[in-house]
Amino acid sequence: MVKHTVIARVSDGLPLAASVDDDQNGEAELADYKNKAKLLFKKMNENSEEKCSIESGNYYFHYLIQNGVCYMTICERSYPRQFAFSYLEELAKEFSMSYGNEVEKRNLRPYAFVKFDTFMQKTKKVYQNTRTQHNLDRLNTELNEVANIMTKNLENVLWRGEGLEKMSSLSDQLRYESQKYKKSYYIGDFGGINNNNLFLRTL
């Protein structure tokens, strides 16, 4: 399930719009994740991965960057990534058409496009039920499209210096995965630490 969505400018992390959440269950926990989303925006720049999934506890942060704008959603771990990125792509298309020419204005205030929540709520409802025929068809057709989207660990990104920059080549990506695997193997073998979240994975 999609829990929260926020749109921000990549150059400075300025929040442009956010969803109004009506689910009161787990509100305190979700508030913590919203704060972490703000920290993630501060880590972004023009060299950041255009699509990425970041895991943390019971949730995933999925984000999409287009035309200097980052579209990020917080979803439950069980929610299919195909749906999350398809949802973000629909938001990106509509937001760009509606506000694309205004995004880089210097005098923008935070959440200047708060009215975009109406479209977010409408689109969110379409993707909430993963068993509708519309979404089942989408699940089948988009599986390969998300297979190569990078998955990173939130704690590594925020506190251990791991960036969100693009891998410049396939060899860089393989080297990165190899280093992560070696590190997780070493810690798991000698330090008694659960290493499941220490290395980069793909779906």
CSV table of C-alpha atoms in Angstrom, one decimal:
chain,number,residue,atom,x,y,z
A,1,MET,CA,0.0,0.0,0.0
A,2,VAL,CA,1.1,3.5,-0.8
A,3,LYS,CA,1.4,5.4,2.6
A,4,HIS,CA,2.8,8.8,1.7
A,5,THR,CA,4.0,10.7,-1.4
A,6,VAL,CA,6.1,13.8,-1.6
A,7,ILE,CA,7.5,15.8,-4.6
A,8,ALA,CA,10.6,17.9,-4.3
A,9,ARG,CA,13.1,19.9,-6.3
A,10,VAL,CA,16.4,18.0,-6.7
A,11,SER,CA,18.6,21.1,-6.8
A,12,ASP,CA,17.9,22.1,-3.2
A,13,GLY,CA,15.4,19.6,-1.8
A,14,LEU,CA,12.5,22.2,-1.7
A,15,PRO,CA,9.3,20.3,-1.1
A,16,LEU,CA,6.8,21.2,-3.9
A,17,ALA,CA,3.8,19.0,-3.0
A,18,ALA,CA,2.8,16.2,-0.6
A,19,SER,CA,-0.1,13.9,-0.1
A,20,VAL,CA,-2.5,14.4,2.7
A,21,ASP,CA,-2.6,11.1,4.6
A,22,ASP,CA,-5.9,10.0,6.1
A,23,ASP,CA,-4.6,6.8,7.7
A,24,GLN,CA,-4.2,7.3,11.5
A,25,ASN,CA,-2.8,3.8,12.1
A,26,GLY,CA,1.0,3.9,12.7
A,27,GLU,CA,1.0,7.7,12.4
A,28,ALA,CA,4.0,8.2,14.7
A,29,GLU,CA,6.1,5.6,12.8
A,30,LEU,CA,5.1,7.1,9.4
A,31,ALA,CA,6.1,10.6,10.7
A,32,ASP,CA,9.6,9.3,11.3
A,33,TYR,CA,9.8,8.0,7.8
A,34,LYS,CA,8.6,11.3,6.4
A,35,ASN,CA,11.5,13.0,8.2
A,36,LYS,CA,13.9,10.5,6.7
A,37,ALA,CA,12.5,11.3,3.3
A,38,LYS,CA,13.5,14.9,3.8
A,39,LEU,CA,17.1,13.7,4.6
A,40,LEU,CA,17.1,11.7,1.4
A,41,PHE,CA,16.2,14.7,-0.6
A,42,LYS,CA,19.2,16.5,0.8
A,43,LYS,CA,21.4,13.7,-0.4
A,44,MET,CA,20.3,14.1,-4.0
A,45,ASN,CA,21.9,16.0,-6.8
A,46,GLU,CA,22.0,16.0,-10.6
A,47,ASN,CA,24.1,12.8,-10.6
A,48,SER,CA,21.6,10.8,-8.5
A,49,GLU,CA,20.1,7.6,-9.8
A,50,GLU,CA,16.9,8.4,-11.8
A,51,LYS,CA,15.1,5.5,-10.3
A,52,CYS,CA,15.9,3.8,-7.0
A,53,SER,CA,14.3,1.8,-4.1
A,54,ILE,CA,15.6,2.3,-0.6
A,55,GLU,CA,14.6,-0.2,2.1
A,56,SER,CA,14.1,0.5,5.8
A,57,GLY,CA,12.2,-1.6,8.3
A,58,ASN,CA,8.7,-2.3,7.2
A,59,TYR,CA,8.8,0.2,4.3
A,60,TYR,CA,10.4,1.1,1.0
A,61,PHE,CA,11.2,4.5,-0.3
A,62,HIS,CA,10.7,4.4,-4.1
A,63,TYR,CA,11.7,7.5,-6.1
A,64,LEU,CA,11.8,8.7,-9.7
A,65,ILE,CA,13.7,11.8,-10.9
A,66,GLN,CA,12.5,13.6,-14.0
A,67,ASN,CA,13.4,17.1,-15.2
A,68,GLY,CA,15.0,18.2,-12.0
A,69,VAL,CA,12.0,17.0,-9.8
A,70,CYS,CA,12.0,14.0,-7.5
A,71,TYR,CA,8.8,12.0,-7.0
A,72,MET,CA,9.1,9.8,-3.9
A,73,THR,CA,6.6,7.5,-2.3
A,74,ILE,CA,6.7,5.5,0.9
A,75,CYS,CA,5.2,2.0,0.6
A,76,GLU,CA,4.8,-1.1,2.6
A,77,ARG,CA,7.4,-3.7,1.8
A,78,SER,CA,4.8,-6.1,0.4
A,79,TYR,CA,3.6,-3.5,-2.2
A,80,PRO,CA,4.8,-4.4,-5.7
A,81,ARG,CA,7.6,-2.2,-7.1
A,82,GLN,CA,6.0,-2.2,-10.5
A,83,PHE,CA,2.9,-0.4,-9.1
A,84,ALA,CA,5.0,2.0,-7.1
A,85,PHE,CA,7.0,3.2,-10.1
A,86,SER,CA,4.0,3.2,-12.4
A,87,TYR,CA,2.2,5.4,-9.9
A,88,LEU,CA,5.2,7.8,-9.7
A,89,GLU,CA,5.4,8.0,-13.5
A,90,GLU,CA,1.8,9.0,-13.7
A,91,LEU,CA,2.4,11.7,-11.1
A,92,ALA,CA,5.5,12.9,-13.0
A,93,LYS,CA,3.6,13.2,-16.3
A,94,GLU,CA,0.7,15.2,-14.8
A,95,PHE,CA,2.9,17.4,-12.6
A,96,SER,CA,5.2,18.2,-15.5
A,97,MET,CA,2.3,19.2,-17.7
A,98,SER,CA,0.7,21.3,-14.9
A,99,TYR,CA,3.7,22.9,-13.2
A,100,GLY,CA,6.8,22.1,-15.2
A,101,ASN,CA,7.5,25.7,-16.2
A,102,GLU,CA,7.2,26.9,-12.6
A,103,VAL,CA,9.5,24.5,-10.8
A,104,GLU,CA,12.7,26.4,-11.1
A,105,LYS,CA,11.4,29.8,-10.0
A,106,ARG,CA,13.6,31.2,-7.2
A,107,ASN,CA,10.8,32.6,-5.1
A,108,LEU,CA,8.8,29.4,-4.7
A,109,ARG,CA,7.6,28.7,-1.2
A,110,PRO,CA,7.5,25.2,0.3
A,111,TYR,CA,4.6,23.1,-0.9
A,112,ALA,CA,3.7,25.7,-3.5
A,113,PHE,CA,1.8,23.1,-5.5
A,114,VAL,CA,-0.3,21.7,-2.6
A,115,LYS,CA,-3.3,21.5,-4.9
A,116,PHE,CA,-1.6,18.6,-6.7
A,117,ASP,CA,-2.7,16.4,-3.8
A,118,THR,CA,-6.1,16.1,-5.5
A,119,PHE,CA,-4.5,14.3,-8.4
A,120,MET,CA,-2.3,12.2,-6.1
A,121,GLN,CA,-5.3,11.0,-4.1
A,122,LYS,CA,-7.2,10.1,-7.3
A,123,THR,CA,-4.2,8.2,-8.7
A,124,LYS,CA,-3.4,6.5,-5.4
A,125,LYS,CA,-6.9,5.0,-5.3
A,126,VAL,CA,-6.3,3.3,-8.7
A,127,TYR,CA,-3.2,1.6,-7.4
A,128,GLN,CA,-4.4,0.7,-3.9
A,129,ASN,CA,-6.1,-2.5,-5.0
A,130,THR,CA,-3.4,-4.6,-6.5
A,131,ARG,CA,-5.9,-7.3,-7.6
A,132,THR,CA,-7.9,-5.3,-10.1
A,133,GLN,CA,-7.6,-6.4,-13.7
A,134,HIS,CA,-6.0,-3.0,-14.6
A,135,ASN,CA,-3.2,-3.5,-12.1
A,136,LEU,CA,-2.8,-7.2,-12.8
A,137,ASP,CA,-2.2,-6.4,-16.5
A,138,ARG,CA,0.3,-3.7,-15.4
A,139,LEU,CA,2.1,-6.1,-13.1
A,140,ASN,CA,2.6,-8.5,-16.0
A,141,THR,CA,3.8,-6.0,-18.6
A,142,GLU,CA,6.1,-4.0,-16.3
A,143,LEU,CA,8.0,-6.7,-14.5
A,144,ASN,CA,11.1,-6.5,-16.6
A,145,GLU,CA,11.2,-2.7,-16.4
A,146,VAL,CA,11.9,-2.6,-12.7
A,147,ALA,CA,14.3,-5.6,-12.6
A,148,ASN,CA,17.4,-3.4,-12.9
A,149,ILE,CA,16.3,-0.6,-10.6
A,150,MET,CA,18.8,-0.2,-7.8
A,151,THR,CA,17.9,-1.1,-4.2
A,152,LYS,CA,19.8,0.4,-1.3
A,153,ASN,CA,19.6,0.4,2.4
A,154,LEU,CA,18.4,3.6,4.1
A,155,GLU,CA,20.9,3.5,7.0
A,156,ASN,CA,23.8,3.1,4.5
A,157,VAL,CA,22.6,6.1,2.5
A,158,LEU,CA,21.9,8.4,5.5
A,159,TRP,CA,24.6,7.5,8.0
A,160,ARG,CA,27.4,5.4,6.3
A,161,GLY,CA,28.3,7.7,3.4
A,162,GLU,CA,26.7,5.6,0.6
A,163,GLY,CA,25.5,8.0,-2.1
A,164,LEU,CA,22.7,8.0,-4.5
A,165,GLU,CA,24.8,8.6,-7.6
A,166,LYS,CA,24.4,6.7,-10.8
A,167,MET,CA,26.7,3.8,-11.6
A,168,SER,CA,28.7,5.0,-14.6
A,169,SER,CA,28.9,1.6,-16.2
A,170,LEU,CA,27.8,-2.0,-15.7
A,171,SER,CA,31.3,-2.9,-14.5
A,172,ASP,CA,31.0,-0.2,-11.8
A,173,GLN,CA,27.7,-1.8,-10.7
A,174,LEU,CA,29.2,-5.3,-10.6
A,175,ARG,CA,32.2,-4.0,-8.7
A,176,TYR,CA,29.9,-2.3,-6.2
A,177,GLU,CA,27.8,-5.4,-5.7
A,178,SER,CA,31.0,-7.5,-5.2
A,179,GLN,CA,32.4,-5.1,-2.6
A,180,LYS,CA,29.1,-5.1,-0.7
A,181,TYR,CA,28.9,-8.9,-0.8
A,182,LYS,CA,32.4,-9.3,0.6
A,183,LYS,CA,31.7,-6.8,3.3
A,184,SER,CA,28.5,-8.5,4.4
A,185,TYR,CA,30.1,-11.9,4.3
A,186,TYR,CA,33.0,-10.7,6.5
A,187,ILE,CA,30.6,-9.1,9.1
A,188,GLY,CA,28.3,-12.0,9.1
A,189,ASP,CA,31.1,-14.6,9.5
A,190,PHE,CA,33.0,-12.8,12.2
A,191,GLY,CA,30.8,-10.2,13.8
A,192,GLY,CA,27.6,-12.1,14.3
A,193,ILE,CA,25.6,-9.4,12.6
A,194,ASN,CA,22.6,-10.1,10.4
A,195,ASN,CA,23.9,-9.1,7.0
A,196,ASN,CA,20.7,-9.2,5.0
A,197,ASN,CA,20.4,-5.5,4.7
A,198,LEU,CA,24.0,-4.6,4.1
A,199,PHE,CA,24.3,-5.3,0.4
A,200,LEU,CA,22.7,-3.9,-2.8
A,201,ARG,CA,20.0,-6.1,-4.4
A,202,THR,CA,17.9,-6.1,-7.4
A,203,LEU,CA,14.3,-7.4,-7.7
